[in-house]
Coordinates of C-alpha atoms in Angstrom, one line a residue:
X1 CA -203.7 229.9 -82.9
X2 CA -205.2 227.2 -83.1
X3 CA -205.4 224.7 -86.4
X4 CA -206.2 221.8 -87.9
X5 CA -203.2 221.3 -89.7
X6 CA -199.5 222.7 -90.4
X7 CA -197.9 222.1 -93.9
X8 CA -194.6 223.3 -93.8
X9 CA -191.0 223.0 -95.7
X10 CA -192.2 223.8 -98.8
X11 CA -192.2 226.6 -101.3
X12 CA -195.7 228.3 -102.1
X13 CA -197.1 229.3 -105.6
X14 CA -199.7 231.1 -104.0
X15 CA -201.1 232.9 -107.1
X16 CA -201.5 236.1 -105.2
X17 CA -201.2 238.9 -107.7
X18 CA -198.7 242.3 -107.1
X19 CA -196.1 240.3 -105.7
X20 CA -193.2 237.9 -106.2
X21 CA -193.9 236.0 -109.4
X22 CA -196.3 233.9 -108.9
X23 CA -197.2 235.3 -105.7
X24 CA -193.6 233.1 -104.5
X25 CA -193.4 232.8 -100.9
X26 CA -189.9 230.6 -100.6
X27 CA -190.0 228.4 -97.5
X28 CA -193.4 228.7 -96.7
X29 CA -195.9 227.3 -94.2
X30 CA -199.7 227.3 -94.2
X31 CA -201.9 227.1 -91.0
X32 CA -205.9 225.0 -92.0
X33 CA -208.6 225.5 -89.2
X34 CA -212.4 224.0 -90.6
X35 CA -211.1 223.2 -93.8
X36 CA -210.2 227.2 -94.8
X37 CA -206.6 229.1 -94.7
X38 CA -206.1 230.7 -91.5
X39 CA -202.2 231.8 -92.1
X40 CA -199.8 231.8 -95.0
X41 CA -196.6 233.2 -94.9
X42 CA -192.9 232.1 -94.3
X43 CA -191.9 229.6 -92.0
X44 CA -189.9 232.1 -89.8
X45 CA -192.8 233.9 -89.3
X46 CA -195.2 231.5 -88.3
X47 CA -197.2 232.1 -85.0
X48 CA -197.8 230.0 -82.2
X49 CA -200.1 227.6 -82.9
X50 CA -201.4 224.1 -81.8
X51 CA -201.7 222.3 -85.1
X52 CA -203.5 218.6 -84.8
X53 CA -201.7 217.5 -88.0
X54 CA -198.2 218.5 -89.1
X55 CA -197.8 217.6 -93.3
X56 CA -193.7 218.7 -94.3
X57 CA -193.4 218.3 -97.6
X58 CA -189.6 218.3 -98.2
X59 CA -189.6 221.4 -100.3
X60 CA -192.0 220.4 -102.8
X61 CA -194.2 223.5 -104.2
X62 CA -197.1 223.7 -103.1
X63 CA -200.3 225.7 -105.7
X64 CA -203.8 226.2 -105.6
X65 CA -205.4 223.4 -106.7
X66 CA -206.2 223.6 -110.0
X67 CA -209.4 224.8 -111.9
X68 CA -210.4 223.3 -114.9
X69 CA -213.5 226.2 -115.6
X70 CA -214.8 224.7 -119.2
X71 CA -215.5 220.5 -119.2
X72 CA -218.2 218.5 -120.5
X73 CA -217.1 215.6 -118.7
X74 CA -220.0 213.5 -118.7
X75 CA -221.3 211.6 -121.6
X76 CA -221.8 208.6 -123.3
X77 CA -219.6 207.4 -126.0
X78 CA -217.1 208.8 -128.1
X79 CA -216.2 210.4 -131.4
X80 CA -212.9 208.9 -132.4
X81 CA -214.5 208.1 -135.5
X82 CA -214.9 211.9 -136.9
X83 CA -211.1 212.5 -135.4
X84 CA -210.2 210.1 -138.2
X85 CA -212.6 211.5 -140.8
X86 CA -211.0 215.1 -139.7
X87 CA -207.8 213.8 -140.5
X88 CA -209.1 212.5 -143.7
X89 CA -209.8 216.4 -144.4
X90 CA -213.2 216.9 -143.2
X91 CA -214.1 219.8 -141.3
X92 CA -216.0 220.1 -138.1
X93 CA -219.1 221.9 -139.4
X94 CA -219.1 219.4 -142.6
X95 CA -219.2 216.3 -140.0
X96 CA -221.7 218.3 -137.7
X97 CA -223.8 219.0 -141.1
X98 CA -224.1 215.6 -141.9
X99 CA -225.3 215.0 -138.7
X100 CA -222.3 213.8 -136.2
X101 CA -220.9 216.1 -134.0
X102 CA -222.7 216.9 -131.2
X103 CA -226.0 215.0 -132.2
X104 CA -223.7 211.8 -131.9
X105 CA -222.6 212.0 -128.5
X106 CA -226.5 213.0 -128.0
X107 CA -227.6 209.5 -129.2
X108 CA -225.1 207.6 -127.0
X109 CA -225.5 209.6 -123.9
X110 CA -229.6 209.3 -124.3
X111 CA -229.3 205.6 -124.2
X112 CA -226.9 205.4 -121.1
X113 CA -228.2 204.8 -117.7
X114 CA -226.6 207.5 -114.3
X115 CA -224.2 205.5 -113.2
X116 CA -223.0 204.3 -116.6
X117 CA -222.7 207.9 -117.1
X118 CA -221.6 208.2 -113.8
X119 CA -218.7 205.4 -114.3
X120 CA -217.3 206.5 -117.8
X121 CA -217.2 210.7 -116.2
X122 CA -214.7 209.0 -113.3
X123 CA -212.2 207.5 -115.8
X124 CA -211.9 210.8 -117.6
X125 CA -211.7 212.4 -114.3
X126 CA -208.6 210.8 -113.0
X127 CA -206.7 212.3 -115.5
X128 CA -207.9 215.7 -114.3
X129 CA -207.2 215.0 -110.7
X130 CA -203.7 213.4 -111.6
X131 CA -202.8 216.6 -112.8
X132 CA -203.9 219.1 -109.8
X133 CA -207.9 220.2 -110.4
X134 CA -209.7 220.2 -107.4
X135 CA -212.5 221.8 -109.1
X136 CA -213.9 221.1 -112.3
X137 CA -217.1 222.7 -114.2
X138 CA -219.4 220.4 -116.1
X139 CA -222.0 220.9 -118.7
X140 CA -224.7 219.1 -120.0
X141 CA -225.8 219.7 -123.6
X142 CA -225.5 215.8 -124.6
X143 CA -228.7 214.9 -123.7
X144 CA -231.2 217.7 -125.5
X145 CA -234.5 216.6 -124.0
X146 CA -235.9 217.3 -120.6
X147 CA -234.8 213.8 -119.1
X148 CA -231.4 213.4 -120.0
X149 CA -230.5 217.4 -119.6
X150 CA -231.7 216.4 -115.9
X151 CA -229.8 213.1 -115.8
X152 CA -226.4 214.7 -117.0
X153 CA -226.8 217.3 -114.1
X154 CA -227.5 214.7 -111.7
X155 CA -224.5 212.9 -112.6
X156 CA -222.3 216.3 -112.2
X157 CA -223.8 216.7 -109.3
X158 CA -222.8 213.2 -107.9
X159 CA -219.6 213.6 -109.2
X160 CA -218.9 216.6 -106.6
X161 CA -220.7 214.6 -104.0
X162 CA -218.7 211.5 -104.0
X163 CA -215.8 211.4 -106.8
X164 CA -213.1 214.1 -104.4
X165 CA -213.6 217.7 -106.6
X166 CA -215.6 220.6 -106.3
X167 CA -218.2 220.7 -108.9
X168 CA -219.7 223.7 -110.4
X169 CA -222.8 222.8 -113.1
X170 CA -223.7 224.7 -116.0
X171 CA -226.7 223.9 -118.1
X172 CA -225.8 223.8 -121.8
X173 CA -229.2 223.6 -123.5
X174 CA -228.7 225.4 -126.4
X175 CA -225.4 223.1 -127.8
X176 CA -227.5 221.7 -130.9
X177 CA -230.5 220.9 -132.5
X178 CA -231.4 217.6 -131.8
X179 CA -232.7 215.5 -134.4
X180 CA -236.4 215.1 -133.8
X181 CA -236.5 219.3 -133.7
X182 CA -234.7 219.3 -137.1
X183 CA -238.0 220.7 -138.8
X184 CA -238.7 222.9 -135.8
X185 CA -236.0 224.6 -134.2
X186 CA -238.0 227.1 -132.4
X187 CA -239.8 224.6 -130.6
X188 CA -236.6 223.1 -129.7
X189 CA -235.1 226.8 -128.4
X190 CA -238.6 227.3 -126.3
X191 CA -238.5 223.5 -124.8
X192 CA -234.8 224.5 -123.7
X193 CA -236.0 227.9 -122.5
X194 CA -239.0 227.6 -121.2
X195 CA -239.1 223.9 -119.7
X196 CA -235.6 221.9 -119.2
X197 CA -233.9 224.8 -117.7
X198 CA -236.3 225.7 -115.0
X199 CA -237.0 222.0 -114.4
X200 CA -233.5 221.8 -113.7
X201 CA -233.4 224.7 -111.2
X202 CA -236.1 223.6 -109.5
X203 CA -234.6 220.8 -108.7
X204 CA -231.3 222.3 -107.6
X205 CA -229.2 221.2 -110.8
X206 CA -228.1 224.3 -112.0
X207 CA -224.7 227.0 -110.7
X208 CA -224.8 228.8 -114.6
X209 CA -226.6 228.5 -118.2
X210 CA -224.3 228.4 -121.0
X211 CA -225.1 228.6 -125.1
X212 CA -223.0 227.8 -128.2
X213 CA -223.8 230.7 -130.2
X214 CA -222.3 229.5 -133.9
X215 CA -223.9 230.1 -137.5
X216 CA -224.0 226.2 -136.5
X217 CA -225.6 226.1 -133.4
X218 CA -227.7 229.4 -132.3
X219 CA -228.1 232.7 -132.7
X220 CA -227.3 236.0 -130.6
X221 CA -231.3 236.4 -130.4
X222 CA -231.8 232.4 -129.2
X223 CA -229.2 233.1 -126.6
X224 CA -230.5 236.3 -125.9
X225 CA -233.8 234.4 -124.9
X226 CA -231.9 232.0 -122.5
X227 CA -230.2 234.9 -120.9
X228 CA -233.3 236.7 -120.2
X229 CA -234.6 233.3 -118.2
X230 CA -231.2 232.5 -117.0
X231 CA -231.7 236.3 -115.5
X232 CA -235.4 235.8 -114.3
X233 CA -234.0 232.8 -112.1
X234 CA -231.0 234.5 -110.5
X235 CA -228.4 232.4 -112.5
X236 CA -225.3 233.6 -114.2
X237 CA -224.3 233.3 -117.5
X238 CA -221.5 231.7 -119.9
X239 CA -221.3 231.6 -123.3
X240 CA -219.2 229.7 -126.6
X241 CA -218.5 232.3 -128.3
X242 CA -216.8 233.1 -131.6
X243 CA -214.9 230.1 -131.4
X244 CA -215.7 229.8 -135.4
X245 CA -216.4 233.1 -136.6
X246 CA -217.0 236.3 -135.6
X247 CA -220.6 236.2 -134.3
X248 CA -221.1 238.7 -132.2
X249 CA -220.6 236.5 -129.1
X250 CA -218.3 238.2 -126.8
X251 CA -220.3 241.4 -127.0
X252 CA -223.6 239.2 -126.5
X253 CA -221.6 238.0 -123.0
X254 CA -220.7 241.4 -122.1
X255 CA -223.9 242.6 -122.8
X256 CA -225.4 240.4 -119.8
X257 CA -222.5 240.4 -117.6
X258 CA -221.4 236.8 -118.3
X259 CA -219.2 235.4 -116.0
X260 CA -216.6 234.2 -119.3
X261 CA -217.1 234.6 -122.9
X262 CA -215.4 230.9 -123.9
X263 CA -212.8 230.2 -127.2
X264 CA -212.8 233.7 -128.5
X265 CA -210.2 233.1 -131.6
X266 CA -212.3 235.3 -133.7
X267 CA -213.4 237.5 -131.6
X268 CA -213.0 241.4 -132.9
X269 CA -211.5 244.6 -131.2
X270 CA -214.8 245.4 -130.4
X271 CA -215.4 242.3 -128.7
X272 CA -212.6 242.3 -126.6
X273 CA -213.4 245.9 -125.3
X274 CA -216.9 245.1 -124.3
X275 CA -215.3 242.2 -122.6
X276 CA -213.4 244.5 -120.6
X277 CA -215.6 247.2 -119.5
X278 CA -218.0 244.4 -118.4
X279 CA -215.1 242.2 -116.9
X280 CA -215.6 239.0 -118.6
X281 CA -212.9 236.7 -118.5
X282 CA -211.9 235.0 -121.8
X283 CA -211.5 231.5 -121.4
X284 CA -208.9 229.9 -123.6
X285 CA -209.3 226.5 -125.0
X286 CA -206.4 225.3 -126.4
X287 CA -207.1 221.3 -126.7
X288 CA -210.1 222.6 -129.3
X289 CA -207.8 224.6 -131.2
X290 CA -204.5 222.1 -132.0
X291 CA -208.1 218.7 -132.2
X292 CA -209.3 221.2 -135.0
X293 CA -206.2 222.4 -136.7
X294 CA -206.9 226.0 -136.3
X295 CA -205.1 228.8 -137.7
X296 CA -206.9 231.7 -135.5
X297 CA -205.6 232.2 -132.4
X298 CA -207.7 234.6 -129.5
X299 CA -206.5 238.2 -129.7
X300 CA -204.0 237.4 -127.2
X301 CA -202.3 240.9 -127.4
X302 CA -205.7 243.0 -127.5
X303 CA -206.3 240.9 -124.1
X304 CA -203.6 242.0 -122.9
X305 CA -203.6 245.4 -123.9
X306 CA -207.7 245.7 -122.6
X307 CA -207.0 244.2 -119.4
X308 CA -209.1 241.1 -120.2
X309 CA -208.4 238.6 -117.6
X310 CA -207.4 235.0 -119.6
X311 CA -208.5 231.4 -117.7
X312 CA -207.4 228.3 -119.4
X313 CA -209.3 225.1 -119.7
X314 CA -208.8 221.7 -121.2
X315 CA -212.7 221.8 -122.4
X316 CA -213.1 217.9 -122.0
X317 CA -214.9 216.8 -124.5
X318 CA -215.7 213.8 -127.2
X319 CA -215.6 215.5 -130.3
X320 CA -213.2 218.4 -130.2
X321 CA -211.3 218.2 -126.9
X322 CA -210.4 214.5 -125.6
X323 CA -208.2 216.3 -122.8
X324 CA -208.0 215.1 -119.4
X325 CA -204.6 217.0 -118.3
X326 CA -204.8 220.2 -117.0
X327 CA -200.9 220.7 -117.0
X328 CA -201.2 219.7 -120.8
X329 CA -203.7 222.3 -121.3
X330 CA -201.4 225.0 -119.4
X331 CA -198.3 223.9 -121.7
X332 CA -200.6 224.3 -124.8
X333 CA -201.9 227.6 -124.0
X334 CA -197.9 228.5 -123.8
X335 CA -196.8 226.9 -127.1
X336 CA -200.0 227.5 -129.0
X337 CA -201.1 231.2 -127.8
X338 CA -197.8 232.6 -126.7
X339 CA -199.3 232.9 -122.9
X340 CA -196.5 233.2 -120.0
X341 CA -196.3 230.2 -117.5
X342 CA -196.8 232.7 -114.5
X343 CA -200.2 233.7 -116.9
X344 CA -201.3 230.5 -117.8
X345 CA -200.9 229.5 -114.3
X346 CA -202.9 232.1 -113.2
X347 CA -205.2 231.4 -115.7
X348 CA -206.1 227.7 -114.0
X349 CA -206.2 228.8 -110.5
X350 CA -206.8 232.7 -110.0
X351 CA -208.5 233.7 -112.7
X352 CA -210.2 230.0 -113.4
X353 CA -211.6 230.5 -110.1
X354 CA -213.2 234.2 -111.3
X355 CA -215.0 232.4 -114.0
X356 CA -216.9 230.4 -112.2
X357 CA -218.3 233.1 -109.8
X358 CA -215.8 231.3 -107.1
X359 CA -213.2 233.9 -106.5
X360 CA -214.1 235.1 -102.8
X361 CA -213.4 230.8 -101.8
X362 CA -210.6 229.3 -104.3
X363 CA -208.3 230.4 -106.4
X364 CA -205.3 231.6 -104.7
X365 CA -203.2 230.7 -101.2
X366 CA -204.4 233.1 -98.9
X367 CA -205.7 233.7 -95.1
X368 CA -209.8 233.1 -95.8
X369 CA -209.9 230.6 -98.7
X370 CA -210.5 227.4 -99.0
X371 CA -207.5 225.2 -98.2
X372 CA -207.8 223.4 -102.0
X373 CA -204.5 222.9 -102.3
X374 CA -201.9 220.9 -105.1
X375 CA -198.3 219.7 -104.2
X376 CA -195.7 219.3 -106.9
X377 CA -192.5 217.9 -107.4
X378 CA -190.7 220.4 -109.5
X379 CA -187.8 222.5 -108.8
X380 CA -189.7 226.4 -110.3
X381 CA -193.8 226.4 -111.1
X382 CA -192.8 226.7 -114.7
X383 CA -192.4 222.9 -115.0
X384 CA -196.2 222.7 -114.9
X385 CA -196.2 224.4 -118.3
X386 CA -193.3 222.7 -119.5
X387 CA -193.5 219.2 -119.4
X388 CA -196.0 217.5 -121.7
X389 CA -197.3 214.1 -120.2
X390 CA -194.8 214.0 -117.2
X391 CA -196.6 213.0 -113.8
X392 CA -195.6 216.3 -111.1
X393 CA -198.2 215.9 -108.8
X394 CA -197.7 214.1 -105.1
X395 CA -200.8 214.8 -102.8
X396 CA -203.9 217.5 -103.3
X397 CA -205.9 218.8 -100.5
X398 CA -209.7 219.7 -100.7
X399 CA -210.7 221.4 -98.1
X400 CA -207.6 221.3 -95.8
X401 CA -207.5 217.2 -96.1
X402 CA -205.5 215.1 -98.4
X403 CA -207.4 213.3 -101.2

């Protein structure tokens, strides 16, 4: 056989489900021909092959790389400001009501140039590449008018171009009202609609569409609306969804097939069931939850008991979420929501890599994917939910080459 590279004498987390725990292969090797998997298995089994490179890795576990499915990486500014007034005892809707939230970062993210953009979204992602992700989803939904929606999706898009992760986009138009629409919010919902989003897929900007569907942000009949475009142009769909009441959202996501219904703490029985029948995964965001000081977890147990597949995100943000570790994420998604570290591990590769529509290429260690690989220096894959702030990772390889 032959390959591009051999990495061998390690142990493999390969996230392959029905298995081992954790889909364990113990002493394993991995074969990479043009950048994709072409054997995986143990190191007594390997075939004869003529490998260009050979990486041994002195026993070091070796994951997929890691998927960080919910980020809104790029922007301009930040929001410590309202994190104080939130410990002062304001809430987020009172701050967003008064007009921060959102509509801040919107200001500061209008008045900054690409590449200041650009620069600012690289010092967040190091964090995120330090711990694992090899691919990372970014929204817009900072800029709220047609030319800085378009600029924030050029950035993503240069990000995946030149910065060493996979990028998938998602086009966030319906995150708030900006200010000049205050008076008019329907002409706001048909600019999004009707103008910036199929700009934006003209020019190629655009993997999903995504809404905040909040008594604060828009309703189930807005989002509808974007759905039924996002549908006309072949897109899939994503939503925020009951994240601070029970609006309906998950049911709106199953309702079009979403590829993940995102936050989900008050989201009912009836919600979650939906969810299943139309196989959304719920995507679980516990960096918003501890920033906000909530009290409602997501039904973890009613996921569980319907079969609803759970992905976990750090949701990178400047208001809610300042997160840039993906192994934090994973050890608050334990201690918060109670998940296993085999789950919530599954949760940022395998099932991470479901909702973004990426499953068939990433996701898991196995023959036919995508050699995105993440090498750790731990003695049992549960250290990546354990430790809080501890530096694991030694190499990641996109693609079958270090980076």
């Amino acid at each position: 056989m032959r390959a591009d590279r051999l990495i061998t004498d390690c142990q493999l987390a390969t996230m392959v489900p029905g298995g081992a725990p954790y889909g364990t292969i113990e002493d394993g090797a991995i074969l990479v021909r043009d950048g994709r998997i072409a054997w995986v298995g143990a190191r007594v089994d390997l075939p004869s092959h003529q490998a260009v490179q050979t990486d041994r890795l002195d026993g070091r576990w070796v994951t997929p790389g890691l998927i960080d499915c919910h980020t809104h990486l790029v922007f301009g500014g930040d929001r410590s400001g309202e994190f104080e007034q939130r410990l002062g005892g304001a809430t987020y809707e009172e701050i967003a009501r008064a007009g921060g939230g959102i509509v801040s970062s919107v200001a500061a993210t209008r008045a900054a140039s690409e590449d200041d953009l650009y620069a600012s979204a690289l010092t967040r992602l190091e964090g995120l590449k330090a711990s694992g992700v090899t691919t990372v989803e970014i929204k817009s939904g900072y800029g709220l008018d047609r030319e800085s929606e378009l600029k924030m999706l050029r950035v993503a898009r240069r990000i995946g171009r030149e910065a060493g992760v996979r990028v998938r986009t998602s086009y966030l138009g319906l995150h708030a009202v900006p200010p000049e629409h205050r008076a008019d919010r329907a002409a706001y919902v048909d600019l999004a609609i009707d103008d910036i989003l199929p700009a934006a897929h003209t020019e190629g900007l655009v993997d999903a569409v995504d809404a905040y569907c909040e008594p604060i942000a828009f309703s189930t009949n807005e989002v509808a609306r974007l759905f039924d475009k996002a549908r006309d142009l072949g897109l899939p769909v994503k939503l925020h969804a009951d994240q601070l009441s029970d609006g309906g959202g998950a049911e709106l996501a199953a309702k079009y097939g979403a590829l993940s219904a995102d936050h989900v703490e008050h989201t009912t029985g009836a919600g979650v069931r939906a969810m299943a029948q139309a196989s959304v995964v719920a995507v679980l965001l516990p960096g918003a939850y501890l920033m906000l000081r909530e009290t409602t977890p997501p039904p973890i147990a009613l996921f569980r008991q319907h079969g609803v597949e759970m992905a976990v995100a750090t949701d990178c943000n400047p208001g809610t979420s300042p997160v840039t570790s993906m192994t934090a994420a994973l050890n608050l998604a334990c201690v918060q929501f109670r998940l296993t570290p085999e789950e919530a591990l599954a949760g940022a590769t395998r099932i991470a890599a479901k909702a973004l529509g990426l499953q068939g290429d990433i996701g898991m260690i196995e023959a036919g994917k995508i050699a995105d690989l993440a090498v750790w220096d731990v003695e049992r894959p549960a250290e990546l939910c354990y430790w809080l702030g501890k530096p694991m990772l030694t190499s990641r390889y996109l693609a079958g080459q270090p980076n």
